[in-house]
Amino acid sequence: MVKIKVAKTAGFCFGVDRAVKLVYNEIKKGGKSATLGPIIHNNQVVNDLQKKGIRIIEDISELAFDEKVIIRSHGVGKSIYNEIEQGGKIYIDATCPFVSRIHKIVSEKTQEGHIILIAGDSEHPEVVGIIGHGEKNCMVFNDSDELKEIFLKNPDFLEKKVAIVAQTTYNIILWEECLKALPENNSNIIIYDTICNATSCRQEEAIELSKNSDIMIIVGGKHSSNTIKLYNICKENCNRTYHIENSDELYALNLMDAKRIGITAGASTPAYIIKEVQTKMTEILNNFEDDINFEEALAQSFKKIHTGERVKAYVVSVNNSEAIVDVGTKHTGYVPLSELTDDPTKTPSDILNVGEEVELIVTKINDQEGIVTLSKKKVDERLGFEKIIKAKEENTVVDGIVQNVVKGGVLASHKGVRVFIPASQTGVGRNTKLDTLLKQKVEFTIIEVNEQRRRAVGSISAVLKAQREEAKAKFWESAEIDKVYKGEVKSITNYGVFVDLGGVDGMIHISELSWGRIKHPSDVVNMGDMLEVFIKELDKDANRVSLGYKKTEDNPWEKFKAQFNVGDIVKANIVSITPFGAFAQIIEGVDGLIHISQIANRRVDDINEILSIGQEVDVKILEIDTDKKRISISMRALLEDEEDEETSGEIVEEKAMDEEVIEEETTETDITEE
Ligand code: F3S
């Protein structure tokens, strides 16, 4: 039975896949576009694109006035960008981000005065593009011998600053040799290993595969530099290494006497061509009794990563709807925005940066298209759940946003993990709807975790209780008689109100609420009112605090004392009638008693016949006892005063009349004597 193994890294690399997709995308949009050189070194793909209207141009001057230019993954030098911009043309930049990184290094190091040495093929478009960012400051070497020669011919380089980069597809074995050939311990030389991970992985796998194969098939364009390198690498280990462009070329090969066949492909070889090679090979090898299920072999070979696997990836680019990542296989990794975050206000660039390493979970693999879909949210959820478990173990407080009200409670999200908080643990009163918590940030402890089902239960009440205990301890540390607090009215009873002092509730007795008479505390305060109170009494053991609310300066008795004296005549309002007399308000908060005997200057049997509630009467103050808070007032005293006045008036009149009579009599006597 012939064993066939397909390299896991065979086929499109990320950069090529991206470039090809960008071109097909332009076709979909419908505008006119041309690629600056063939988009990849693969005739089938290039022919297909040409059939769909994509022209290939070699120079920007060939662009039609209404045509966009697509820069391929190899990239171009600065001068080309300038030419495009000066010509007012639009370009689509499909330069592979890994190549762009080299452009950046070369440009920056040139600015800093480094000489740039590039490992690669000086005629390869990628190297030509790199040179175009180095301001004529670059030299290219093909191998270690050429590198040594550069230093021999330019001994002053040993004293100068030198930066070394490599073409992304440079041979990794040659690169190792070049590094060994460099002058030793020269701190002026900076080495940037810019060989693309996809390339090095592909080459390393090709070395291993070719060592263990009787026949090696390398699939890829005849002009593809990386495919040629793969061929050369494999040829070193396997004599029967063949470079083919498509499945038709298999017929020309003798495959029959091989026991192990290895297949790999260049970075610009589409998956469908590899599949065609597989299928055709199946047909050819069908003559063998022990047929091989090549489809399965292909599928198996592509499964370097698995759905559900946690992988590390590098962020290659981000746009408004997704992040593109390099997962270290031939697949292109996509992380849709919906798998980055739940936060609708965030975009991928708020969450990930290009070049950053990120942990992701594989949610879908499409080997046919070479695409893998990944999720950051799922990693966050796992990490979040680990934190939840830790929070439970350590009884620490976590926070989260309440996302939903569900049957029996609410769901709060903590770092992507949804935590159920039962209604009884929300700290929300029975008469308040749980909706009040929606979208609110809440703090809670974890009271239950089910690791298998990834469920967690939280408690806001526990946090509130702990906060109250802390506040209570703080209160008792500093509480003292007469200390003033501001607090909210939490409840109102018939005998007083309870005020939250922060951890401890204090009570204002009804008698302390007002200097005047009140029927119920709600006559003075309402629920939720903020009151300024002071401590009247403290009992820490019983956790009891009595509060005062009414102020001395508002004491009506003080006001009364300052204003009135015994003997004053005042107006008063009858406020209550009892069998022994009537109470009348003199000023607010101060009532005087008109004893039944002081209501009239005659015997009174029924007070109600003379007085009624609300009636205003004139009274005389007979007695003031501020200690006992008693004032005696009298209506009768005023009546008697009036009588006295009347009586004294009559006496004066009689006296006057008497004097008049005497005078008359005297006058008559005088006349007689005369
Ligand atoms: Fe880019 Fe590496 Fe491919 S540099 S184009 S991903 S081989």
mmCIF file of N, CA and C in Angstrom, residues 530-623:
data_model
loop_
_atom_site.group_PDB
_atom_site.id
_atom_site.type_symbol
_atom_site.label_atom_id
_atom_site.label_comp_id
_atom_site.label_asym_id
_atom_site.label_seq_id
_atom_site.Cartn_x
_atom_site.Cartn_y
_atom_site.Cartn_z
ATOM 1 N N MET A 530 -33.658 63.620 53.318
ATOM 2 C CA MET A 530 -32.334 63.675 53.946
ATOM 3 C C MET A 530 -32.457 64.629 55.134
ATOM 4 N N LEU A 531 -32.141 64.132 56.312
ATOM 5 C CA LEU A 531 -32.305 64.952 57.514
ATOM 6 C C LEU A 531 -30.961 65.197 58.185
ATOM 7 N N GLU A 532 -30.861 66.376 58.791
ATOM 8 C CA GLU A 532 -29.690 66.626 59.625
ATOM 9 C C GLU A 532 -30.103 66.302 61.058
ATOM 10 N N VAL A 533 -29.430 65.343 61.646
ATOM 11 C CA VAL A 533 -29.822 64.879 62.983
ATOM 12 C C VAL A 533 -28.602 64.900 63.891
ATOM 13 N N PHE A 534 -28.847 64.758 65.175
ATOM 14 C CA PHE A 534 -27.718 64.650 66.101
ATOM 15 C C PHE A 534 -28.005 63.531 67.102
ATOM 16 N N ILE A 535 -26.920 62.985 67.627
ATOM 17 C CA ILE A 535 -27.092 61.836 68.516
ATOM 18 C C ILE A 535 -27.493 62.338 69.901
ATOM 19 N N LYS A 536 -28.583 61.774 70.390
ATOM 20 C CA LYS A 536 -29.028 62.113 71.756
ATOM 21 C C LYS A 536 -28.567 61.047 72.742
ATOM 22 N N GLU A 537 -28.708 59.782 72.317
ATOM 23 C CA GLU A 537 -28.302 58.681 73.197
ATOM 24 C C GLU A 537 -27.701 57.567 72.355
ATOM 25 N N LEU A 538 -26.758 56.810 72.976
ATOM 26 C CA LEU A 538 -26.092 55.709 72.265
ATOM 27 C C LEU A 538 -26.112 54.457 73.122
ATOM 28 N N ASP A 539 -26.352 53.297 72.495
ATOM 29 C CA ASP A 539 -26.207 52.027 73.207
ATOM 30 C C ASP A 539 -25.599 51.040 72.218
ATOM 31 N N LYS A 540 -24.257 50.938 72.277
ATOM 32 C CA LYS A 540 -23.549 50.119 71.282
ATOM 33 C C LYS A 540 -23.935 48.649 71.399
ATOM 34 N N ASP A 541 -24.077 48.155 72.640
ATOM 35 C CA ASP A 541 -24.393 46.733 72.815
ATOM 36 C C ASP A 541 -25.737 46.384 72.184
ATOM 37 N N ALA A 542 -26.675 47.279 72.395
ATOM 38 C CA ALA A 542 -28.005 47.021 71.827
ATOM 39 C C ALA A 542 -28.097 47.552 70.397
ATOM 40 N N ASN A 543 -27.005 48.121 69.930
ATOM 41 C CA ASN A 543 -26.956 48.698 68.581
ATOM 42 C C ASN A 543 -28.090 49.708 68.395
ATOM 43 N N ARG A 544 -28.274 50.540 69.427
ATOM 44 C CA ARG A 544 -29.399 51.467 69.396
ATOM 45 C C ARG A 544 -28.881 52.910 69.444
ATOM 46 N N VAL A 545 -29.456 53.722 68.587
ATOM 47 C CA VAL A 545 -29.061 55.130 68.548
ATOM 48 C C VAL A 545 -30.326 55.976 68.555
ATOM 49 N N SER A 546 -30.432 56.867 69.564
ATOM 50 C CA SER A 546 -31.576 57.784 69.594
ATOM 51 C C SER A 546 -31.115 59.120 69.030
ATOM 52 N N LEU A 547 -31.952 59.667 68.189
ATOM 53 C CA LEU A 547 -31.553 60.892 67.499
ATOM 54 C C LEU A 547 -32.454 62.058 67.864
ATOM 55 N N GLY A 548 -31.885 63.238 67.772
ATOM 56 C CA GLY A 548 -32.663 64.454 67.913
ATOM 57 C C GLY A 548 -32.750 65.129 66.559
ATOM 58 N N TYR A 549 -33.847 65.810 66.355
ATOM 59 C CA TYR A 549 -34.020 66.469 65.059
ATOM 60 C C TYR A 549 -34.396 67.947 65.224
ATOM 61 N N LYS A 550 -35.362 68.224 66.212
ATOM 62 C CA LYS A 550 -35.811 69.613 66.353
ATOM 63 C C LYS A 550 -34.701 70.430 67.031
ATOM 64 N N LYS A 551 -34.610 71.707 66.696
ATOM 65 C CA LYS A 551 -33.498 72.527 67.160
ATOM 66 C C LYS A 551 -33.930 73.452 68.307
ATOM 67 N N THR A 552 -32.981 73.706 69.258
ATOM 68 C CA THR A 552 -33.276 74.528 70.428
ATOM 69 C C THR A 552 -33.754 75.910 70.011
ATOM 70 N N GLU A 553 -33.088 76.464 69.013
ATOM 71 C CA GLU A 553 -33.452 77.828 68.618
ATOM 72 C C GLU A 553 -34.879 77.920 68.078
ATOM 73 N N ASP A 554 -35.428 76.761 67.707
ATOM 74 C CA ASP A 554 -36.808 76.773 67.218
ATOM 75 C C ASP A 554 -37.810 76.492 68.340
ATOM 76 N N ASN A 555 -37.318 76.301 69.586
ATOM 77 C CA ASN A 555 -38.192 75.968 70.709
ATOM 78 C C ASN A 555 -39.212 77.087 70.939
ATOM 79 N N PRO A 556 -40.493 76.806 70.744
ATOM 80 C CA PRO A 556 -41.502 77.878 70.856
ATOM 81 C C PRO A 556 -41.601 78.452 72.279
ATOM 82 N N TRP A 557 -41.240 77.624 73.293
ATOM 83 C CA TRP A 557 -41.292 78.122 74.675
ATOM 84 C C TRP A 557 -40.280 79.245 74.885
ATOM 85 N N GLU A 558 -39.132 79.099 74.218
ATOM 86 C CA GLU A 558 -38.127 80.153 74.324
ATOM 87 C C GLU A 558 -38.661 81.424 73.672
ATOM 88 N N LYS A 559 -39.287 81.204 72.520
ATOM 89 C CA LYS A 559 -39.845 82.362 71.799
ATOM 90 C C LYS A 559 -40.940 83.025 72.657
ATOM 91 N N PHE A 560 -41.767 82.172 73.296
ATOM 92 C CA PHE A 560 -42.865 82.690 74.114
ATOM 93 C C PHE A 560 -42.328 83.539 75.274
ATOM 94 N N LYS A 561 -41.310 82.978 75.951
ATOM 95 C CA LYS A 561 -40.733 83.667 77.118
ATOM 96 C C LYS A 561 -40.235 85.058 76.748
ATOM 97 N N ALA A 562 -39.640 85.109 75.538
ATOM 98 C CA ALA A 562 -39.061 86.375 75.113
ATOM 99 C C ALA A 562 -40.131 87.403 74.745
ATOM 100 N N GLN A 563 -41.305 86.925 74.473
ATOM 101 C CA GLN A 563 -42.329 87.796 73.890
ATOM 102 C C GLN A 563 -43.441 88.195 74.877
ATOM 103 N N PHE A 564 -43.755 87.298 75.814
ATOM 104 C CA PHE A 564 -44.956 87.539 76.649
ATOM 105 C C PHE A 564 -44.639 87.502 78.151
ATOM 106 N N ASN A 565 -45.543 88.232 78.914
ATOM 107 C CA ASN A 565 -45.420 88.275 80.378
ATOM 108 C C ASN A 565 -46.795 88.066 81.004
ATOM 109 N N VAL A 566 -46.790 87.758 82.299
ATOM 110 C CA VAL A 566 -48.054 87.651 83.048
ATOM 111 C C VAL A 566 -48.763 89.003 82.965
ATOM 112 N N GLY A 567 -50.091 88.965 82.728
ATOM 113 C CA GLY A 567 -50.863 90.200 82.644
ATOM 114 C C GLY A 567 -51.113 90.647 81.225
ATOM 115 N N ASP A 568 -50.287 90.097 80.273
ATOM 116 C CA ASP A 568 -50.487 90.483 78.866
ATOM 117 C C ASP A 568 -51.824 89.957 78.370
ATOM 118 N N ILE A 569 -52.433 90.760 77.521
ATOM 119 C CA ILE A 569 -53.677 90.306 76.886
ATOM 120 C C ILE A 569 -53.326 89.895 75.460
ATOM 121 N N VAL A 570 -53.689 88.638 75.127
ATOM 122 C CA VAL A 570 -53.296 88.112 73.805
ATOM 123 C C VAL A 570 -54.501 87.462 73.142
ATOM 124 N N LYS A 571 -54.317 87.248 71.822
ATOM 125 C CA LYS A 571 -55.355 86.505 71.102
ATOM 126 C C LYS A 571 -54.914 85.043 71.045
ATOM 127 N N ALA A 572 -55.886 84.108 71.240
ATOM 128 C CA ALA A 572 -55.536 82.681 71.226
ATOM 129 C C ALA A 572 -56.633 81.914 70.511
ATOM 130 N N ASN A 573 -56.222 80.780 69.928
ATOM 131 C CA ASN A 573 -57.179 79.947 69.182
ATOM 132 C C ASN A 573 -57.505 78.696 69.971
ATOM 133 N N ILE A 574 -58.755 78.416 70.099
ATOM 134 C CA ILE A 574 -59.149 77.222 70.838
ATOM 135 C C ILE A 574 -58.724 75.997 70.022
ATOM 136 N N VAL A 575 -57.911 75.101 70.660
ATOM 137 C CA VAL A 575 -57.452 73.912 69.932
ATOM 138 C C VAL A 575 -58.077 72.634 70.485
ATOM 139 N N SER A 576 -58.476 72.661 71.751
ATOM 140 C CA SER A 576 -59.166 71.475 72.266
ATOM 141 C C SER A 576 -60.016 71.874 73.466
ATOM 142 N N ILE A 577 -61.044 71.065 73.677
ATOM 143 C CA ILE A 577 -61.958 71.354 74.786
ATOM 144 C C ILE A 577 -62.039 70.110 75.652
ATOM 145 N N THR A 578 -61.846 70.297 76.954
ATOM 146 C CA THR A 578 -61.911 69.166 77.886
ATOM 147 C C THR A 578 -62.972 69.504 78.928
ATOM 148 N N PRO A 579 -63.359 68.552 79.791
ATOM 149 C CA PRO A 579 -64.377 68.863 80.804
ATOM 150 C C PRO A 579 -63.904 69.938 81.778
ATOM 151 N N PHE A 580 -62.578 70.066 81.952
ATOM 152 C CA PHE A 580 -62.110 71.038 82.958
ATOM 153 C C PHE A 580 -61.664 72.361 82.347
ATOM 154 N N GLY A 581 -61.762 72.480 81.061
ATOM 155 C CA GLY A 581 -61.367 73.743 80.466
ATOM 156 C C GLY A 581 -61.056 73.614 78.986
ATOM 157 N N ALA A 582 -60.543 74.691 78.406
ATOM 158 C CA ALA A 582 -60.208 74.662 76.976
ATOM 159 C C ALA A 582 -58.756 75.084 76.791
ATOM 160 N N PHE A 583 -58.069 74.366 75.831
ATOM 161 C CA PHE A 583 -56.698 74.742 75.498
ATOM 162 C C PHE A 583 -56.734 75.665 74.289
ATOM 163 N N ALA A 584 -55.962 76.736 74.400
ATOM 164 C CA ALA A 584 -55.929 77.691 73.288
ATOM 165 C C ALA A 584 -54.473 77.964 72.912
ATOM 166 N N GLN A 585 -54.188 77.938 71.592
ATOM 167 C CA GLN A 585 -52.808 78.156 71.115
ATOM 168 C C GLN A 585 -52.513 79.647 71.083
ATOM 169 N N ILE A 586 -51.403 80.006 71.776
ATOM 170 C CA ILE A 586 -51.032 81.426 71.816
ATOM 171 C C ILE A 586 -50.076 81.719 70.658
ATOM 172 N N ILE A 587 -49.002 80.888 70.567
ATOM 173 C CA ILE A 587 -48.167 80.880 69.347
ATOM 174 C C ILE A 587 -47.990 79.411 68.983
ATOM 175 N N GLU A 588 -47.493 79.115 67.811
ATOM 176 C CA GLU A 588 -47.352 77.728 67.386
ATOM 177 C C GLU A 588 -46.474 76.979 68.368
ATOM 178 N N GLY A 589 -46.984 75.900 68.922
ATOM 179 C CA GLY A 589 -46.203 75.093 69.849
ATOM 180 C C GLY A 589 -46.448 75.447 71.303
ATOM 181 N N VAL A 590 -47.173 76.529 71.577
ATOM 182 C CA VAL A 590 -47.430 76.907 72.973
ATOM 183 C C VAL A 590 -48.938 77.140 73.152
ATOM 184 N N ASP A 591 -49.526 76.275 73.999
ATOM 185 C CA ASP A 591 -50.951 76.400 74.305
ATOM 186 C C ASP A 591 -51.118 76.809 75.774
ATOM 187 N N GLY A 592 -52.159 77.553 76.039
ATOM 188 C CA GLY A 592 -52.486 77.895 77.418
ATOM 189 C C GLY A 592 -53.816 77.257 77.795
ATOM 190 N N LEU A 593 -54.029 77.047 79.095
ATOM 191 C CA LEU A 593 -55.286 76.443 79.535
ATOM 192 C C LEU A 593 -56.218 77.524 80.089
ATOM 193 N N ILE A 594 -57.442 77.555 79.540
ATOM 194 C CA ILE A 594 -58.480 78.412 80.125
ATOM 195 C C ILE A 594 -59.317 77.483 81.004
ATOM 196 N N HIS A 595 -59.054 77.527 82.270
ATOM 197 C CA HIS A 595 -59.803 76.654 83.171
ATOM 198 C C HIS A 595 -61.281 77.002 83.068
ATOM 199 N N ILE A 596 -62.154 76.002 83.319
ATOM 200 C CA ILE A 596 -63.605 76.216 83.188
ATOM 201 C C ILE A 596 -64.090 77.407 84.027
ATOM 202 N N SER A 597 -63.376 77.605 85.161
ATOM 203 C CA SER A 597 -63.773 78.713 86.038
ATOM 204 C C SER A 597 -63.346 80.062 85.485
ATOM 205 N N GLN A 598 -62.450 80.013 84.425
ATOM 206 C CA GLN A 598 -61.915 81.257 83.879
ATOM 207 C C GLN A 598 -62.519 81.603 82.515
ATOM 208 N N ILE A 599 -63.579 80.890 82.173
ATOM 209 C CA ILE A 599 -64.167 81.131 80.851
ATOM 210 C C ILE A 599 -65.154 82.305 80.900
ATOM 211 N N ALA A 600 -65.954 82.382 81.983
ATOM 212 C CA ALA A 600 -66.948 83.458 82.087
ATOM 213 C C ALA A 600 -67.036 83.935 83.529
ATOM 214 N N ASN A 601 -67.729 85.024 83.730
ATOM 215 C CA ASN A 601 -67.868 85.544 85.098
ATOM 216 C C ASN A 601 -69.160 85.028 85.733
ATOM 217 N N ARG A 602 -69.515 83.858 85.295
ATOM 218 C CA ARG A 602 -70.642 83.160 85.896
ATOM 219 C C ARG A 602 -70.306 81.683 85.873
ATOM 220 N N ARG A 603 -71.142 80.861 86.474
ATOM 221 C CA ARG A 603 -70.889 79.422 86.478
ATOM 222 C C ARG A 603 -71.121 78.854 85.069
ATOM 223 N N VAL A 604 -70.164 78.039 84.619
ATOM 224 C CA VAL A 604 -70.298 77.427 83.291
ATOM 225 C C VAL A 604 -70.455 75.925 83.472
ATOM 226 N N ASP A 605 -71.541 75.376 82.942
ATOM 227 C CA ASP A 605 -71.737 73.923 83.044
ATOM 228 C C ASP A 605 -71.252 73.214 81.787
ATOM 229 N N ASP A 606 -71.477 73.814 80.648
ATOM 230 C CA ASP A 606 -71.068 73.172 79.387
ATOM 231 C C ASP A 606 -70.220 74.156 78.570
ATOM 232 N N ILE A 607 -68.911 73.844 78.511
ATOM 233 C CA ILE A 607 -67.974 74.758 77.825
ATOM 234 C C ILE A 607 -68.360 74.953 76.366
ATOM 235 N N ASN A 608 -68.876 73.869 75.774
ATOM 236 C CA ASN A 608 -69.188 73.930 74.344
ATOM 237 C C ASN A 608 -70.271 74.960 74.011
ATOM 238 N N GLU A 609 -71.052 75.359 75.023
ATOM 239 C CA GLU A 609 -72.067 76.378 74.745
ATOM 240 C C GLU A 609 -71.421 77.740 74.503
ATOM 241 N N ILE A 610 -70.190 77.887 75.013
ATOM 242 C CA ILE A 610 -69.518 79.186 74.890
ATOM 243 C C ILE A 610 -68.390 79.155 73.854
ATOM 244 N N LEU A 611 -67.653 78.009 73.855
ATOM 245 C CA LEU A 611 -66.461 77.947 72.988
ATOM 246 C C LEU A 611 -66.561 76.813 71.962
ATOM 247 N N SER A 612 -65.862 77.014 70.884
ATOM 248 C CA SER A 612 -65.757 75.926 69.890
ATOM 249 C C SER A 612 -64.329 75.905 69.332
ATOM 250 N N ILE A 613 -63.937 74.708 68.829
ATOM 251 C CA ILE A 613 -62.581 74.537 68.284
ATOM 252 C C ILE A 613 -62.372 75.510 67.133
ATOM 253 N N GLY A 614 -61.242 76.182 67.138
ATOM 254 C CA GLY A 614 -60.907 77.092 66.041
ATOM 255 C C GLY A 614 -61.312 78.519 66.350
ATOM 256 N N GLN A 615 -62.067 78.702 67.385
ATOM 257 C CA GLN A 615 -62.549 80.056 67.729
ATOM 258 C C GLN A 615 -61.399 80.890 68.277
ATOM 259 N N GLU A 616 -61.342 82.150 67.874
ATOM 260 C CA GLU A 616 -60.300 83.040 68.388
ATOM 261 C C GLU A 616 -60.887 83.825 69.557
ATOM 262 N N VAL A 617 -60.148 83.836 70.659
ATOM 263 C CA VAL A 617 -60.633 84.566 71.851
ATOM 264 C C VAL A 617 -59.530 85.451 72.403
ATOM 265 N N ASP A 618 -59.965 86.508 73.114
ATOM 266 C CA ASP A 618 -58.992 87.348 73.826
ATOM 267 C C ASP A 618 -58.835 86.792 75.229
ATOM 268 N N VAL A 619 -57.615 86.641 75.672
ATOM 269 C CA VAL A 619 -57.363 86.099 77.015
ATOM 270 C C VAL A 619 -56.298 86.927 77.704
ATOM 271 N N LYS A 620 -56.310 86.779 79.019
ATOM 272 C CA LYS A 620 -55.277 87.449 79.810
ATOM 273 C C LYS A 620 -54.372 86.362 80.380
ATOM 274 N N ILE A 621 -53.053 86.595 80.332
ATOM 275 C CA ILE A 621 -52.128 85.599 80.876
ATOM 276 C C ILE A 621 -52.089 85.774 82.384
ATOM 277 N N LEU A 622 -52.478 84.682 83.073
ATOM 278 C CA LEU A 622 -52.514 84.753 84.527
ATOM 279 C C LEU A 622 -51.232 84.225 85.148
ATOM 280 N N GLU A 623 -50.689 83.166 84.548
ATOM 281 C CA GLU A 623 -49.540 82.508 85.171
ATOM 282 C C GLU A 623 -48.709 81.812 84.090
#
